[in-house]
Amino acid sequence: MPQRDEGPADRTTIFRRDDTLPAEAQEEVGHYLVVLSGAGLGRRFRLEAEPVTIGRDPACGFVIASPDVSRRHCRLQLVADEVFATDLNSTNGSYIDGKRITDATPLPDGSTLEIGQQVLKHERRSTREVQAAQELDRDLEKARNYVLSLIPPSITSGRIQAEWFIVPSAKVGGDAFGYGALDEDHFGSYLVDVSGHGVGAAMLSVSILNVLRQRALPATDFRRPAEVLERLNAMFQMENHNGMFFTIWYGVYQLSSRTLSFASGGHHPSYLVSSDRRAIVPLKTGGPLIGVADDYRFEETSVQVQSDSALHIFSDGVFEISDKHGRQLGLNDFLPLLQQPAIEGRSEPQRLYQTVRAYARPGPLDDDFSYLVVKLS
């Protein structure tokens, strides 16, 4: 039987009430792949008895038209109601929960399969559950796509380069980030983490992103991080936004002086990593969550930047994870990973995602994984 694509991103699928299907059909359990990150976000694909090949080639059963995906990248096969994944000598490899695979390897229910920049989750669901999930997913997919559409593309050349990787949690969250030139001599970058999950958190992050992208804060010099945070705090008081608040890290790099000025509100440090990865400098100022304390005066500080340093800005979902033994990990567990060497063919955010997934318990991470690296030549 051919594989069935359940509701791709570019098609609207309408489901009727459950009583249109016999009860036994509603409870039929199947295996599905759900796109958590990459092209076709939210797409759900059902696995059948016949093996399916994933790749860039149009002849594949599951086509991912992305340059970091090989023409025939990997194969999935159902064996005795268990899903096995096999890499097909792909250029960039296939990873299950952060661990690279070669031969046929089980893909447990709830685990993730990473192919290039695509992250796919394996779900074992009944037909009834899939119908309910698809109705909810349409709203969440719109929210996720809206947030992602506001994030700038990677910068691959010039004195300042930027690369990022984001994988939403099982429920869409409120992480968002941005970067870009403020003028010929100043480059800004920031990350916002809104409290909670769901469409509400995503829409608040969209509002914040739009304000920052369009520089829509009144009487604000966007080259002054503390000033930006003070204006955001005044605009987004939690009592006016359904009780939601957010953390932020905001930095501005001046090219002529090689100075990085920054301020943070309730956010953990970002880190400046030297070219040899030996020096890791935490960048954080004191300041409350944005929207909690009215009329707060934020502080700002600055550091000198050595040539070819990298600025790492990330959400707390990167390091607040549970490992395979149930131990709760934290920031101090994560920081040594910044000193590990680069991996050929993988961006730095992708490398760190794979490493974190290898430590974490199987299944999706508990919170959004949002990571931005700005390279300062």
Short mmCIF file of C-alpha atoms in Angstrom, two decimals:
data_model
loop_
_atom_site.label_atom_id
_atom_site.label_comp_id
_atom_site.label_asym_id
_atom_site.label_seq_id
_atom_site.Cartn_x
_atom_site.Cartn_y
_atom_site.Cartn_z
CA MET A 1 0.00 0.00 0.00
CA PRO A 2 1.40 3.46 -0.82
CA GLN A 3 2.29 5.87 1.98
CA ARG A 4 -0.24 8.56 2.81
CA ASP A 5 0.60 12.16 3.56
CA GLU A 6 -1.80 13.39 6.25
CA GLY A 7 -2.43 17.09 5.72
CA PRO A 8 0.67 18.73 4.20
CA ALA A 9 1.36 22.37 4.97
CA ASP A 10 0.06 23.63 1.63
CA ARG A 11 -3.32 21.88 1.77
CA THR A 12 -6.30 22.36 4.06
CA THR A 13 -7.84 19.10 5.23
CA ILE A 14 -11.39 19.23 6.64
CA PHE A 15 -12.46 16.58 9.14
CA ARG A 16 -16.05 15.78 10.06
CA ARG A 17 -17.31 14.61 13.42
CA ASP A 18 -16.09 11.28 14.77
CA ASP A 19 -19.40 9.55 13.99
CA THR A 20 -18.59 9.57 10.26
CA LEU A 21 -16.10 6.75 10.92
CA PRO A 22 -16.88 3.37 12.49
CA ALA A 23 -15.65 3.11 16.08
CA GLU A 24 -13.08 0.48 15.16
CA ALA A 25 -11.63 2.74 12.45
CA GLN A 26 -11.41 5.66 14.86
CA GLU A 27 -9.34 3.56 17.27
CA GLU A 28 -7.00 2.15 14.59
CA VAL A 29 -3.44 2.94 15.67
CA GLY A 30 -0.80 4.05 13.19
CA HIS A 31 2.76 5.39 13.10
CA TYR A 32 3.29 8.99 11.99
CA LEU A 33 6.14 11.41 11.36
CA VAL A 34 5.47 15.03 12.35
CA VAL A 35 7.75 17.86 11.17
CA LEU A 36 8.88 19.82 14.24
CA SER A 37 11.43 22.00 12.45
CA GLY A 38 12.27 22.82 8.86
CA ALA A 39 10.31 22.81 5.62
CA GLY A 40 6.68 21.82 5.98
CA LEU A 41 6.47 22.60 9.69
CA GLY A 42 3.54 20.69 11.20
CA ARG A 43 3.26 18.25 8.29
CA ARG A 44 2.13 14.76 9.35
CA PHE A 45 3.03 11.64 7.35
CA ARG A 46 1.67 8.15 8.01
CA LEU A 47 3.99 5.14 7.72
CA GLU A 48 2.56 2.00 6.10
CA ALA A 49 3.80 -1.57 5.69
CA GLU A 50 6.05 -0.73 2.74
CA PRO A 51 9.42 0.94 3.48
CA VAL A 52 9.59 4.66 2.71
CA THR A 53 12.66 6.59 1.56
CA ILE A 54 13.17 10.17 2.74
CA GLY A 55 15.21 12.47 0.54
CA ARG A 56 15.43 15.31 -1.95
CA ASP A 57 14.69 13.12 -4.99
CA PRO A 58 11.08 13.61 -6.21
CA ALA A 59 10.78 9.82 -6.47
CA CYS A 60 11.14 9.42 -2.68
CA GLY A 61 8.06 8.58 -0.64
CA PHE A 62 8.73 11.51 1.71
CA VAL A 63 10.29 14.41 -0.20
CA ILE A 64 12.24 17.14 1.60
CA ALA A 65 13.42 19.71 -0.94
CA SER A 66 16.31 21.10 1.06
CA PRO A 67 19.98 21.36 -0.01
CA ASP A 68 21.24 19.81 3.24
CA VAL A 69 19.20 16.65 2.57
CA SER A 70 20.67 13.99 0.25
CA ARG A 71 18.72 12.76 -2.76
CA ARG A 72 18.13 9.46 -0.95
CA HIS A 73 18.90 10.29 2.66
CA CYS A 74 17.42 7.56 4.85
CA ARG A 75 14.85 4.77 4.87
CA LEU A 76 12.11 4.00 7.41
CA GLN A 77 10.54 0.58 7.76
CA LEU A 78 7.88 -0.95 9.99
CA VAL A 79 8.92 -4.29 11.47
CA ALA A 80 6.58 -6.02 13.94
CA ASP A 81 4.92 -2.69 14.79
CA GLU A 82 8.27 -1.02 15.42
CA VAL A 83 9.84 1.71 13.25
CA PHE A 84 13.46 1.32 12.13
CA ALA A 85 15.55 4.05 10.46
CA THR A 86 18.57 3.37 8.21
CA ASP A 87 20.89 6.04 6.84
CA LEU A 88 21.56 5.66 3.10
CA ASN A 89 25.14 6.98 3.12
CA SER A 90 23.85 10.56 3.26
CA THR A 91 26.27 13.48 3.23
CA ASN A 92 25.10 15.08 6.48
CA GLY A 93 23.97 11.95 8.30
CA SER A 94 20.80 10.90 10.10
CA TYR A 95 20.38 11.30 13.86
CA ILE A 96 17.98 9.75 16.36
CA ASP A 97 17.68 11.84 19.53
CA GLY A 98 21.02 13.46 18.69
CA LYS A 99 22.94 10.21 18.02
CA ARG A 100 24.17 9.51 14.50
CA ILE A 101 22.97 6.23 13.00
CA THR A 102 24.13 4.08 10.09
CA ASP A 103 22.51 0.64 10.17
CA ALA A 104 18.84 -0.04 10.93
CA THR A 105 18.12 1.57 14.30
CA PRO A 106 14.83 1.66 16.25
CA LEU A 107 13.00 4.98 16.26
CA PRO A 108 10.89 4.77 19.44
CA ASP A 109 7.54 6.46 19.85
CA GLY A 110 8.18 10.09 20.86
CA SER A 111 11.77 10.16 19.57
CA THR A 112 13.08 12.62 17.00
CA LEU A 113 14.82 11.96 13.68
CA GLU A 114 17.10 14.74 12.44
CA ILE A 115 17.84 14.98 8.71
CA GLY A 116 19.81 18.08 7.75
CA GLN A 117 17.93 20.94 9.37
CA GLN A 118 14.70 18.95 9.44
CA VAL A 119 13.54 17.51 12.77
CA LEU A 120 10.84 14.84 12.59
CA LYS A 121 9.04 13.33 15.57
CA HIS A 122 7.70 9.74 15.60
CA GLU A 123 4.19 9.49 17.03
CA ARG A 124 2.03 6.40 17.54
CA ARG A 125 -1.55 7.66 17.36
CA SER A 126 -5.09 6.40 16.80
CA THR A 127 -7.13 7.83 13.94
CA ARG A 128 -9.29 9.69 16.45
CA GLU A 129 -6.21 11.23 18.10
CA VAL A 130 -4.78 12.25 14.74
CA GLN A 131 -8.01 14.00 13.75
CA ALA A 132 -8.11 15.93 17.03
CA ALA A 133 -4.41 16.77 16.80
CA GLN A 134 -4.73 18.04 13.23
CA GLU A 135 -7.50 20.45 14.20
CA LEU A 136 -5.31 21.88 16.96
CA ASP A 137 -2.14 21.73 14.86
CA ARG A 138 -3.60 24.00 12.20
CA ASP A 139 -3.83 26.85 14.70
CA LEU A 140 -0.45 26.10 16.25
CA GLU A 141 1.14 25.77 12.81
CA LYS A 142 -0.10 29.21 11.81
CA ALA A 143 1.35 30.67 15.01
CA ARG A 144 4.71 28.88 14.54
CA ASN A 145 4.97 29.86 10.89
CA TYR A 146 4.17 33.48 11.71
CA VAL A 147 6.96 33.65 14.30
CA LEU A 148 9.46 31.92 11.99
CA SER A 149 8.59 34.23 9.11
CA LEU A 150 9.83 37.19 11.16
CA ILE A 151 13.27 35.68 11.87
CA PRO A 152 15.89 36.97 9.40
CA PRO A 153 17.74 34.54 7.12
CA SER A 154 21.25 33.46 8.04
CA ILE A 155 24.13 35.78 7.13
CA THR A 156 26.93 33.78 5.51
CA SER A 157 29.41 36.47 4.42
CA GLY A 158 30.84 39.76 5.63
CA ARG A 159 32.39 40.98 8.89
CA ILE A 160 29.33 39.85 10.84
CA GLN A 161 27.70 36.49 10.18
CA ALA A 162 24.72 34.86 11.85
CA GLU A 163 23.35 31.33 12.00
CA TRP A 164 20.48 29.89 14.02
CA PHE A 165 18.49 26.79 14.78
CA ILE A 166 15.07 26.55 16.42
CA VAL A 167 13.01 23.48 17.31
CA PRO A 168 9.65 24.19 18.95
CA SER A 169 8.59 22.05 21.89
CA ALA A 170 5.56 19.78 21.63
CA LYS A 171 3.44 22.92 22.16
CA VAL A 172 4.36 26.11 20.37
CA GLY A 173 6.27 28.42 22.68
CA GLY A 174 7.13 32.08 22.96
CA ASP A 175 10.78 32.10 21.88
CA ALA A 176 11.80 34.57 19.19
CA PHE A 177 14.97 36.34 18.14
CA GLY A 178 16.29 38.78 15.59
CA TYR A 179 19.36 40.65 14.38
CA GLY A 180 20.46 43.18 11.81
CA ALA A 181 22.32 46.40 11.10
CA LEU A 182 21.12 49.48 12.98
CA ASP A 183 23.38 51.74 10.92
CA GLU A 184 26.73 51.38 9.12
CA ASP A 185 28.63 50.99 12.41
CA HIS A 186 26.18 49.19 14.72
CA PHE A 187 24.69 45.69 14.60
CA GLY A 188 21.95 44.60 17.01
CA SER A 189 20.93 41.10 18.13
CA TYR A 190 18.42 39.91 20.70
CA LEU A 191 16.40 36.96 22.00
CA VAL A 192 12.99 37.06 23.69
CA ASP A 193 11.41 34.28 25.76
CA VAL A 194 7.72 34.80 26.58
CA SER A 195 6.22 32.96 29.57
CA GLY A 196 4.08 29.93 28.82
CA HIS A 197 3.22 28.10 25.61
CA GLY A 198 0.51 28.15 23.02
CA VAL A 199 -0.88 30.63 20.54
CA GLY A 200 -1.08 33.43 23.12
CA ALA A 201 2.63 33.26 23.93
CA ALA A 202 3.51 33.07 20.23
CA MET A 203 1.39 36.10 19.39
CA LEU A 204 2.98 38.17 22.16
CA SER A 205 6.43 37.25 20.85
CA VAL A 206 5.27 38.36 17.38
CA SER A 207 4.21 41.74 18.80
CA ILE A 208 7.60 42.18 20.48
CA LEU A 209 9.49 41.14 17.35
CA ASN A 210 7.55 43.58 15.21
CA VAL A 211 8.26 46.43 17.62
CA LEU A 212 11.99 45.64 17.55
CA ARG A 213 12.20 44.99 13.81
CA GLN A 214 10.36 48.19 12.93
CA ARG A 215 12.03 50.18 15.73
CA ALA A 216 8.60 51.26 16.86
CA LEU A 217 9.48 52.26 20.43
CA PRO A 218 8.96 56.01 20.89
CA ALA A 219 11.94 58.23 21.70
CA THR A 220 14.34 55.27 21.74
CA ASP A 221 17.93 54.96 20.58
CA PHE A 222 18.13 51.30 19.52
CA ARG A 223 21.90 51.46 19.87
CA ARG A 224 21.39 51.75 23.66
CA PRO A 225 20.34 48.36 25.09
CA ALA A 226 19.19 49.64 28.50
CA GLU A 227 17.01 52.26 26.84
CA VAL A 228 15.38 49.59 24.64
CA LEU A 229 14.57 47.41 27.66
CA GLU A 230 13.08 50.31 29.59
CA ARG A 231 10.77 51.21 26.71
CA LEU A 232 9.75 47.56 26.22
CA ASN A 233 9.03 47.27 29.94
CA ALA A 234 6.77 50.32 29.81
CA MET A 235 4.93 49.08 26.69
CA PHE A 236 4.42 45.42 27.72
CA GLN A 237 3.27 45.56 31.35
CA MET A 238 1.83 42.14 32.21
CA GLU A 239 -1.55 43.45 33.43
CA ASN A 240 -2.16 44.71 29.89
CA HIS A 241 -1.12 41.42 28.25
CA ASN A 242 -3.15 38.70 29.92
CA GLY A 243 -0.64 38.26 32.76
CA MET A 244 2.21 37.30 30.42
CA PHE A 245 5.76 38.58 30.81
CA PHE A 246 9.05 37.82 29.08
CA THR A 247 12.81 37.76 29.41
CA ILE A 248 15.17 39.38 26.93
CA TRP A 249 18.86 39.68 26.12
CA TYR A 250 19.70 42.61 23.83
CA GLY A 251 23.16 43.50 22.51
CA VAL A 252 24.68 46.02 20.09
CA TYR A 253 28.08 45.57 18.48
CA GLN A 254 30.00 48.65 17.27
CA LEU A 255 32.29 47.62 14.44
CA SER A 256 34.66 50.60 14.59
CA SER A 257 35.53 50.16 18.28
CA ARG A 258 34.93 46.37 18.48
CA THR A 259 32.73 47.04 21.52
CA LEU A 260 29.68 44.98 22.47
CA SER A 261 27.14 46.79 24.67
CA PHE A 262 24.35 44.75 26.24
CA ALA A 263 21.55 44.59 28.80
CA SER A 264 19.31 41.77 30.01
CA GLY A 265 15.96 41.58 31.70
CA GLY A 266 15.37 38.37 33.67
CA HIS A 267 17.42 36.38 31.16
CA HIS A 268 20.40 34.13 31.78
CA PRO A 269 23.75 35.23 30.30
CA SER A 270 24.69 35.10 26.68
CA TYR A 271 28.31 34.10 26.07
CA LEU A 272 31.20 35.51 24.07
CA VAL A 273 33.36 32.59 22.90
CA SER A 274 36.92 33.17 21.66
CA SER A 275 38.08 31.82 18.31
CA ASP A 276 40.07 29.01 20.01
CA ARG A 277 37.05 28.24 22.26
CA ARG A 278 39.15 28.50 25.40
CA ALA A 279 37.67 31.73 26.75
CA ILE A 280 33.92 31.88 27.48
CA VAL A 281 32.78 35.24 28.83
CA PRO A 282 29.29 35.51 30.41
CA LEU A 283 27.33 38.60 29.38
CA LYS A 284 24.55 39.54 31.79
CA THR A 285 23.26 42.57 33.66
CA GLY A 286 20.86 42.77 36.57
CA GLY A 287 17.25 43.41 35.73
CA PRO A 288 13.78 41.96 36.34
CA LEU A 289 11.46 40.18 33.95
CA ILE A 290 9.98 42.55 31.37
CA GLY A 291 6.44 43.56 32.29
CA VAL A 292 6.66 42.80 36.01
CA ALA A 293 8.22 45.90 37.59
CA ASP A 294 6.89 49.28 36.48
CA ASP A 295 9.28 52.15 35.71
CA TYR A 296 12.49 50.15 36.25
CA ARG A 297 15.88 51.60 35.33
CA PHE A 298 17.87 48.88 33.54
CA GLU A 299 21.65 48.84 33.57
CA GLU A 300 23.92 48.49 30.58
CA THR A 301 27.56 47.44 30.25
CA SER A 302 30.04 46.62 27.49
CA VAL A 303 33.03 44.41 26.63
CA GLN A 304 35.81 44.52 24.07
CA VAL A 305 35.54 41.83 21.42
CA GLN A 306 38.56 39.92 20.17
CA SER A 307 38.83 39.07 16.49
CA ASP A 308 36.77 36.08 15.27
CA SER A 309 34.81 35.73 18.49
CA ALA A 310 31.29 34.26 18.48
CA LEU A 311 28.31 35.56 20.44
CA HIS A 312 26.02 32.76 21.67
CA ILE A 313 22.44 33.79 22.52
CA PHE A 314 19.95 31.09 23.50
CA SER A 315 16.78 30.24 25.41
CA ASP A 316 16.60 28.32 28.70
CA GLY A 317 15.08 25.37 26.82
CA VAL A 318 18.61 24.68 25.56
CA PHE A 319 19.95 23.68 28.98
CA GLU A 320 16.95 23.01 31.25
CA ILE A 321 16.55 19.37 30.27
CA SER A 322 16.25 15.98 31.95
CA ASP A 323 18.87 13.40 31.03
CA LYS A 324 18.30 9.70 30.38
CA HIS A 325 18.58 8.98 34.12
CA GLY A 326 15.98 11.57 35.07
CA ARG A 327 18.53 14.06 36.42
CA GLN A 328 17.66 17.72 35.85
CA LEU A 329 20.49 19.44 33.99
CA GLY A 330 21.27 23.14 34.08
CA LEU A 331 23.40 25.89 32.64
CA ASN A 332 26.64 24.67 34.26
CA ASP A 333 26.16 21.28 32.60
CA PHE A 334 25.72 22.95 29.22
CA LEU A 335 28.62 25.42 29.18
CA PRO A 336 31.43 22.85 28.60
CA LEU A 337 29.74 22.01 25.28
CA LEU A 338 30.69 25.46 23.97
CA GLN A 339 34.36 24.45 24.09
CA GLN A 340 33.93 21.32 22.01
CA PRO A 341 35.19 21.44 18.40
CA ALA A 342 33.04 22.25 15.41
CA ILE A 343 31.58 19.46 13.26
CA GLU A 344 32.09 19.66 9.52
CA GLY A 345 28.84 20.14 7.65
CA ARG A 346 26.91 21.27 10.72
CA SER A 347 26.27 24.80 11.90
CA GLU A 348 27.24 25.57 15.49
CA PRO A 349 23.58 25.73 16.66
CA GLN A 350 22.90 22.38 14.97
CA ARG A 351 25.97 20.83 16.61
CA LEU A 352 24.80 21.97 20.02
CA TYR A 353 21.26 20.75 19.39
CA GLN A 354 22.53 17.28 18.49
CA THR A 355 24.74 17.18 21.57
CA VAL A 356 21.92 18.25 23.88
CA ARG A 357 19.58 15.67 22.31
CA ALA A 358 22.20 12.97 22.90
CA TYR A 359 22.20 13.80 26.63
CA ALA A 360 18.45 14.30 27.00
CA ARG A 361 15.85 11.64 27.61
CA PRO A 362 14.11 10.29 24.48
CA GLY A 363 11.35 12.33 22.92
CA PRO A 364 10.95 16.06 22.28
CA LEU A 365 12.60 18.53 24.64
CA ASP A 366 10.37 20.06 27.30
CA ASP A 367 10.77 23.60 25.96
CA ASP A 368 11.71 25.36 22.74
CA PHE A 369 15.33 24.98 21.62
CA SER A 370 16.23 28.40 20.24
CA TYR A 371 19.84 29.21 19.45
CA LEU A 372 21.51 32.15 17.68
CA VAL A 373 25.25 32.50 17.00
CA VAL A 374 26.61 35.83 15.74
CA LYS A 375 30.19 35.65 14.47
CA LEU A 376 32.18 38.85 14.93
CA SER A 377 35.22 38.90 12.62
#
